[in-house]
Structure formats: structure tokens, C-alpha cells
Short mmCIF file of C-alpha atoms and ligand atoms in Angstrom, two decimals:
data_model
loop_
_atom_site.label_atom_id
_atom_site.label_comp_id
_atom_site.label_asym_id
_atom_site.label_seq_id
_atom_site.Cartn_x
_atom_site.Cartn_y
_atom_site.Cartn_z
CA MET A 233 0.00 0.00 0.00
CA ALA A 234 1.11 3.57 -0.69
CA ILE A 235 2.31 5.60 2.29
CA LEU A 236 0.91 8.81 0.75
CA SER A 237 -1.91 9.07 -1.80
CA LEU A 238 -3.55 12.05 -3.44
CA ARG A 239 -6.82 11.56 -5.29
CA ASP A 240 -8.25 14.26 -7.58
CA VAL A 241 -6.93 17.08 -5.41
CA SER A 242 -8.01 20.48 -6.73
CA LYS A 243 -7.45 23.99 -5.39
CA ARG A 244 -8.22 27.46 -6.72
CA PHE A 245 -7.21 30.89 -5.48
CA GLY A 246 -10.02 33.00 -6.94
CA ALA A 247 -9.76 32.60 -10.70
CA LEU A 248 -6.34 30.93 -10.50
CA THR A 249 -6.29 27.11 -10.58
CA VAL A 250 -3.23 25.95 -8.65
CA ALA A 251 -4.09 22.24 -8.41
CA GLU A 252 -6.26 20.45 -10.93
CA ALA A 253 -7.28 16.84 -10.21
CA VAL A 254 -3.83 15.89 -8.92
CA SER A 255 -3.54 12.15 -8.21
CA PHE A 256 -0.45 10.14 -7.37
CA ASP A 257 0.87 7.52 -4.95
CA LEU A 258 4.13 7.53 -3.03
CA ALA A 259 5.34 4.06 -2.05
CA PRO A 260 6.85 3.49 1.42
CA GLY A 261 10.52 4.50 1.26
CA GLU A 262 10.22 5.88 -2.28
CA ALA A 263 11.94 9.12 -3.36
CA LEU A 264 9.86 11.13 -5.87
CA GLY A 265 11.08 14.40 -7.42
CA ILE A 266 8.76 17.25 -8.42
CA ILE A 267 9.71 19.75 -11.11
CA GLY A 268 7.86 22.42 -13.05
CA PRO A 269 8.02 26.13 -13.87
CA ASN A 270 7.70 28.85 -11.23
CA GLY A 271 4.05 29.26 -10.27
CA ALA A 272 3.12 25.72 -11.39
CA GLY A 273 1.65 24.96 -7.96
CA LYS A 274 4.48 22.89 -6.47
CA SER A 275 4.65 24.60 -3.06
CA THR A 276 0.86 24.76 -2.97
CA LEU A 277 0.78 20.98 -3.43
CA PHE A 278 2.98 20.61 -0.34
CA ASN A 279 0.66 22.90 1.62
CA LEU A 280 -2.28 20.70 0.58
CA ILE A 281 -0.41 17.59 1.76
CA THR A 282 0.62 19.10 5.12
CA GLY A 283 -2.76 20.69 5.83
CA ASN A 284 -1.57 24.30 5.67
CA LEU A 285 -4.18 24.51 2.90
CA ARG A 286 -7.39 22.50 2.42
CA PRO A 287 -8.28 21.29 -1.07
CA ASP A 288 -11.55 22.40 -2.68
CA LYS A 289 -11.99 18.84 -3.92
CA GLY A 290 -10.24 15.49 -3.55
CA SER A 291 -8.49 13.67 -0.73
CA VAL A 292 -5.10 13.13 0.87
CA SER A 293 -4.40 9.77 2.56
CA LEU A 294 -1.56 8.54 4.76
CA ASP A 295 -1.22 4.73 5.05
CA GLY A 296 -4.63 4.48 3.37
CA ARG A 297 -6.28 6.67 6.03
CA ASP A 298 -8.02 9.85 4.84
CA ILE A 299 -6.29 12.82 6.53
CA THR A 300 -7.88 15.59 4.42
CA ALA A 301 -9.65 17.08 7.45
CA GLU A 302 -6.64 16.89 9.80
CA THR A 303 -4.61 19.87 11.03
CA PRO A 304 -0.91 20.35 10.16
CA MET A 305 0.00 19.37 13.76
CA GLN A 306 -1.95 16.09 13.50
CA ARG A 307 -0.34 15.26 10.15
CA CYS A 308 3.10 16.01 11.57
CA ALA A 309 2.41 13.68 14.51
CA SER A 310 1.30 11.02 12.00
CA GLY A 311 4.65 11.23 10.21
CA ILE A 312 4.59 13.99 7.58
CA GLY A 313 7.57 16.36 7.89
CA ARG A 314 8.38 19.32 5.65
CA SER A 315 10.78 22.13 4.93
CA PHE A 316 9.54 25.51 3.70
CA GLN A 317 10.81 27.10 0.47
CA ILE A 318 11.17 30.34 2.43
CA PRO A 319 12.77 29.22 5.71
CA GLN A 320 10.56 29.85 8.73
CA PRO A 321 12.66 29.38 11.88
CA PHE A 322 11.76 30.86 15.25
CA GLY A 323 14.09 33.78 14.64
CA HIS A 324 14.64 34.75 18.27
CA LEU A 325 15.53 31.19 19.34
CA SER A 326 18.94 29.58 18.86
CA VAL A 327 19.57 26.97 16.17
CA TYR A 328 19.63 24.27 18.86
CA GLU A 329 16.41 25.53 20.46
CA ASN A 330 14.68 25.48 17.07
CA LEU A 331 15.55 21.80 16.74
CA LEU A 332 14.52 21.09 20.29
CA VAL A 333 11.02 22.49 19.64
CA ALA A 334 10.68 20.34 16.51
CA ALA A 335 11.97 17.20 18.24
CA ARG A 336 9.88 17.58 21.42
CA PHE A 337 6.58 18.80 19.94
CA GLY A 338 6.78 17.52 16.38
CA GLY A 339 8.75 14.31 16.91
CA GLY A 340 7.43 13.39 20.36
CA ILE A 341 10.98 12.81 21.60
CA SER A 342 11.39 12.72 25.39
CA ALA A 343 13.10 15.53 27.30
CA ALA A 344 15.84 13.08 28.29
CA GLU A 345 16.61 11.94 24.75
CA ALA A 346 16.13 15.24 22.92
CA PRO A 347 19.53 16.91 23.58
CA ASP A 348 21.60 14.04 22.11
CA TYR A 349 19.11 13.58 19.30
CA CYS A 350 19.28 17.27 18.35
CA MET A 351 23.07 17.49 18.55
CA ASP A 352 23.34 14.46 16.27
CA LEU A 353 21.02 16.12 13.74
CA LEU A 354 23.03 19.36 13.92
CA ARG A 355 26.17 17.41 13.06
CA ARG A 356 24.46 15.59 10.19
CA THR A 357 23.25 18.85 8.67
CA GLY A 358 26.52 20.77 9.13
CA LEU A 359 25.16 23.08 11.83
CA ALA A 360 26.98 21.82 14.95
CA ALA A 361 29.27 24.87 15.20
CA LEU A 362 26.24 27.18 14.98
CA ALA A 363 24.12 25.54 17.71
CA ASP A 364 24.04 28.65 19.93
CA ARG A 365 23.50 31.21 17.16
CA GLN A 366 20.20 33.05 16.89
CA ALA A 367 18.34 31.44 13.98
CA GLY A 368 17.02 34.77 12.71
CA GLY A 369 20.55 35.98 11.96
CA LEU A 370 21.66 33.03 9.84
CA PRO A 371 22.56 33.50 6.18
CA LEU A 372 20.43 31.66 3.61
CA LEU A 373 22.49 28.46 3.26
CA ASN A 374 22.38 27.83 7.00
CA ARG A 375 18.69 28.73 7.16
CA LYS A 376 18.10 26.04 4.54
CA ARG A 377 20.18 23.55 6.52
CA LEU A 378 18.09 24.41 9.57
CA GLU A 379 14.88 23.82 7.58
CA LEU A 380 16.13 20.35 6.70
CA ALA A 381 17.24 19.64 10.29
CA ARG A 382 13.89 20.79 11.69
CA ALA A 383 11.99 18.61 9.24
CA MET A 384 14.18 15.63 10.20
CA ALA A 385 13.71 16.37 13.93
CA THR A 386 9.99 15.66 13.69
CA ARG A 387 10.91 12.05 12.79
CA PRO A 388 8.88 11.90 9.58
CA ARG A 389 8.09 8.76 7.61
CA VAL A 390 7.46 11.05 4.63
CA ILE A 391 9.61 14.17 4.28
CA LEU A 392 8.65 17.02 1.93
CA LEU A 393 11.60 19.15 0.78
CA ASP A 394 10.87 22.42 -1.03
CA GLU A 395 13.83 23.80 -3.04
CA ILE A 396 16.61 23.38 -0.54
CA ALA A 397 19.51 23.08 -3.05
CA GLY A 398 19.14 26.38 -4.92
CA GLY A 399 22.05 28.82 -4.66
CA LEU A 400 24.52 26.33 -3.14
CA THR A 401 28.09 25.76 -4.36
CA ASP A 402 28.85 22.35 -5.90
CA ALA A 403 30.52 21.21 -2.67
CA GLU A 404 27.60 22.37 -0.52
CA CYS A 405 25.15 20.73 -2.90
CA GLY A 406 27.13 17.47 -2.73
CA GLU A 407 26.93 17.51 1.08
CA LEU A 408 23.21 18.17 0.95
CA VAL A 409 22.64 15.31 -1.50
CA ALA A 410 24.65 12.96 0.76
CA THR A 411 22.48 13.93 3.75
CA ILE A 412 19.27 13.37 1.79
CA ARG A 413 20.54 10.03 0.50
CA ASP A 414 21.14 9.01 4.13
CA ILE A 415 17.60 10.00 5.08
CA HIS A 416 16.33 7.91 2.18
CA ALA A 417 18.58 4.95 3.08
CA GLU A 418 17.07 4.94 6.57
CA GLY A 419 13.69 4.20 4.96
CA THR A 420 12.10 7.65 4.94
CA ALA A 421 9.94 8.37 1.90
CA ILE A 422 10.84 11.64 0.16
CA LEU A 423 8.96 14.17 -1.96
CA TRP A 424 11.48 16.72 -3.23
CA ILE A 425 10.69 19.87 -5.23
CA GLU A 426 13.92 21.06 -6.84
CA HIS A 427 15.19 23.04 -9.81
CA VAL A 428 18.73 21.66 -9.42
CA LEU A 429 18.14 18.56 -11.53
CA HIS A 430 21.46 16.79 -10.99
CA ALA A 431 20.90 16.95 -7.21
CA LEU A 432 17.37 15.66 -7.60
CA THR A 433 18.23 12.78 -9.90
CA ALA A 434 21.06 11.69 -7.57
CA VAL A 435 18.32 10.70 -5.12
CA VAL A 436 14.93 10.15 -6.76
CA THR A 437 13.79 7.20 -8.85
CA ARG A 438 10.69 8.92 -10.29
CA LEU A 439 9.96 12.45 -11.44
CA MET A 440 6.63 14.25 -11.56
CA VAL A 441 6.19 17.32 -13.75
CA LEU A 442 3.63 19.93 -12.71
CA ASN A 443 2.38 22.64 -15.05
CA PHE A 444 -0.49 25.03 -14.28
CA GLY A 445 -1.49 22.83 -11.34
CA ARG A 446 -1.76 19.68 -13.45
CA VAL A 447 0.38 16.54 -13.44
CA LEU A 448 1.88 16.67 -16.92
CA MET A 449 3.85 13.45 -16.55
CA ILE A 450 5.18 11.03 -13.96
CA GLY A 451 7.87 8.42 -14.64
CA VAL A 452 11.55 7.51 -14.52
CA PRO A 453 13.75 10.64 -14.78
CA ASP A 454 15.42 9.85 -18.14
CA GLN A 455 12.11 9.21 -19.89
CA VAL A 456 10.48 12.27 -18.35
CA MET A 457 13.34 14.62 -19.24
CA ALA A 458 13.44 13.25 -22.80
CA ALA A 459 9.70 13.80 -23.39
CA PRO A 460 9.08 16.59 -25.93
CA GLU A 461 6.26 18.20 -23.91
CA VAL A 462 8.51 18.36 -20.84
CA ARG A 463 11.43 19.81 -22.78
CA GLU A 464 9.18 22.45 -24.25
CA ILE A 465 7.39 23.45 -21.07
CA TYR A 466 10.06 22.96 -18.44
CA LEU A 467 13.25 23.71 -20.30
CA GLY A 468 11.78 26.13 -22.82
CA ILE A 469 13.15 24.08 -25.70
CA GLU A 470 11.06 23.88 -28.87
CA ALA A 471 9.72 20.37 -29.45
N1 ADP B 64 -2.16 31.96 -0.62
C1 ADP B 64 -2.23 32.29 -1.91
N2 ADP B 64 -3.19 33.12 -2.39
C2 ADP B 64 -3.26 33.44 -3.70
N3 ADP B 64 -2.42 32.98 -4.65
C3 ADP B 64 -1.43 32.17 -4.24
C4 ADP B 64 -1.26 31.76 -2.87
N4 ADP B 64 -0.21 30.94 -2.78
C5 ADP B 64 0.28 30.82 -4.03
N5 ADP B 64 -0.45 31.54 -4.91
C6 ADP B 64 -0.25 31.59 -6.36
O1 ADP B 64 -0.46 30.28 -6.82
C7 ADP B 64 0.43 29.96 -7.88
C8 ADP B 64 1.24 28.74 -7.52
O2 ADP B 64 2.14 29.09 -6.48
P1 ADP B 64 3.19 28.05 -5.90
O3 ADP B 64 2.49 26.82 -5.46
O4 ADP B 64 3.98 28.79 -4.88
O5 ADP B 64 4.08 27.71 -7.18
P2 ADP B 64 5.51 27.01 -7.32
O6 ADP B 64 5.92 26.53 -5.96
O7 ADP B 64 5.32 25.92 -8.31
O8 ADP B 64 6.44 28.06 -7.85
C9 ADP B 64 1.28 31.21 -8.10
O9 ADP B 64 0.71 31.94 -9.16
C10 ADP B 64 1.15 31.95 -6.78
O10 ADP B 64 1.31 33.34 -6.97
MG1 MG B 65 7.50 26.97 -4.76
#
């Protein structure tokens, strides 16, 4: 059975259709990449999955259980973790305290276990030296690392990553990919929105293309990237 399923999920903002009958399944432990032009509805899709937005139509299921009416907090407790495209740390708290909040209240980790758990995550995400820094003062790269660490701290079974590789150097991107591969190897299912294709395809086994809120195509990366309609729409290359 799929860990995450969307069935005919639709959402409009006024006259703008941002999701149109979106249906797909994510298998347990699968890594699925999501690409598409700016404004295609990718981040909106994540908000529909996490409960930050409710669909106008359709359903979202986790382990076959309909969670469409659940709050973001309930979905997090059930195992859906996410990073935000625009990082949203508690700016006045330290990096470590941000993780502690996620681990205790999102991940249900005990007060006794949380310190070691959080320090381990800080090391894995390259933030150990910044544990005591105020999160609000971090530059973008470290804010993105903190987004990833916070999502991991909630102990998700499905993790949703929204454009965390953009603007990184090759070395930084390589480190990030290694961390995400580790998360995947531990059995966590991944949905990853990313414009940096080589990072994405180093992890995912399937790609989904969104365009104007619709699923244009879903399949293995080579086939998807070779499809004329994808090359035209996503890469701007004439078919
Ligand atoms: N809360 C909102 N209210 C109105 N329009 C929105 C809202 N959120 C996003 N949009 C619009 O919906 C479209 C899809 O946005 P988004 O999902 O962020 O796209 P993507 O992540 O693919 O770039 C865009 O045109 C955006 O301006
Ligand atoms: Mg987006």
C-alpha cells in the first residue's frame, strides 16, 4: 500500500487554478522528485499535503487513512515532515532551540533523549558549530540547513523538501545530497521539489512534472526529461 496518496486534489485561489485533479501515490521509502516552472503549484501541493491549505476537492491519505480534514499538527504527529521554500525558523531562538522544539513537539521525543538527538542532527546537517546562534541571523544556506534539520527532527516517515539546493556551491550541494541520500537509506519516503536537476536525480527514482497545477507526466527521470512536452514546457526548448 502507498504511504501517501492524493486523489483528484483540486485547489483554486479565486480565478487561479493551482491544483487540478492531482492524483499520485508515493510508495513506502520511495523518493519522488517534483519539477515544473515557477508558479506551477508545487509549493501549494505541499501545503495541501501538510494541511496548511485545504483542497476544494479530492483527498489526501496517509497509510490508506483519509487525513484531508486533519490539522498540520496532527499530520506532523502522523509522520509527515516538511521544509519551507522560504525558511521559517523561530528567529529569536537559537539553532539548537529550534531543533529542540521540533523534536519535542513535532517528533514526540522525550526531554531526556532530545539533547543528544538534536546534537546528532546538527552534526548531520553541518550546523553543529552554529548551535548557539540566533536562527534569525543566519545567512540563507544555514537557514536552509536548519529547515532540513527541523523537518528531520519531527521524525517523519514522509519528508517534503521544497527547493533546498538552490544557490549552493557544488561542494555544498554534494553535502546536501549525501544527507538526503542518508535519510532515504534509513527508509524515509521523500517528496522533493527542486530546480537543481542533478541533485534531484542523484536521489529520486521517479519524477513528476507539474504545469499550471496539473500533473503533466510522472515516470523515470530519463524518460520524463526526454519527453518533448517536458522539454518544451520545463526547459523552454522547442519540441
Ligand atoms: N495563498 C495564496 N493566495 C493566492 N495565490 C497564491 C497563494 N499561494 C500561491 N499563490 C499563487 O499560486 C500559484 C502557484 O504558487 P506556488 O504553489 O507557490 O508555485 P511554485 O511553488 O510551483 O512556484 C502562483 O501563481 C502563486 O502566486
Ligand atoms: Mg515553490
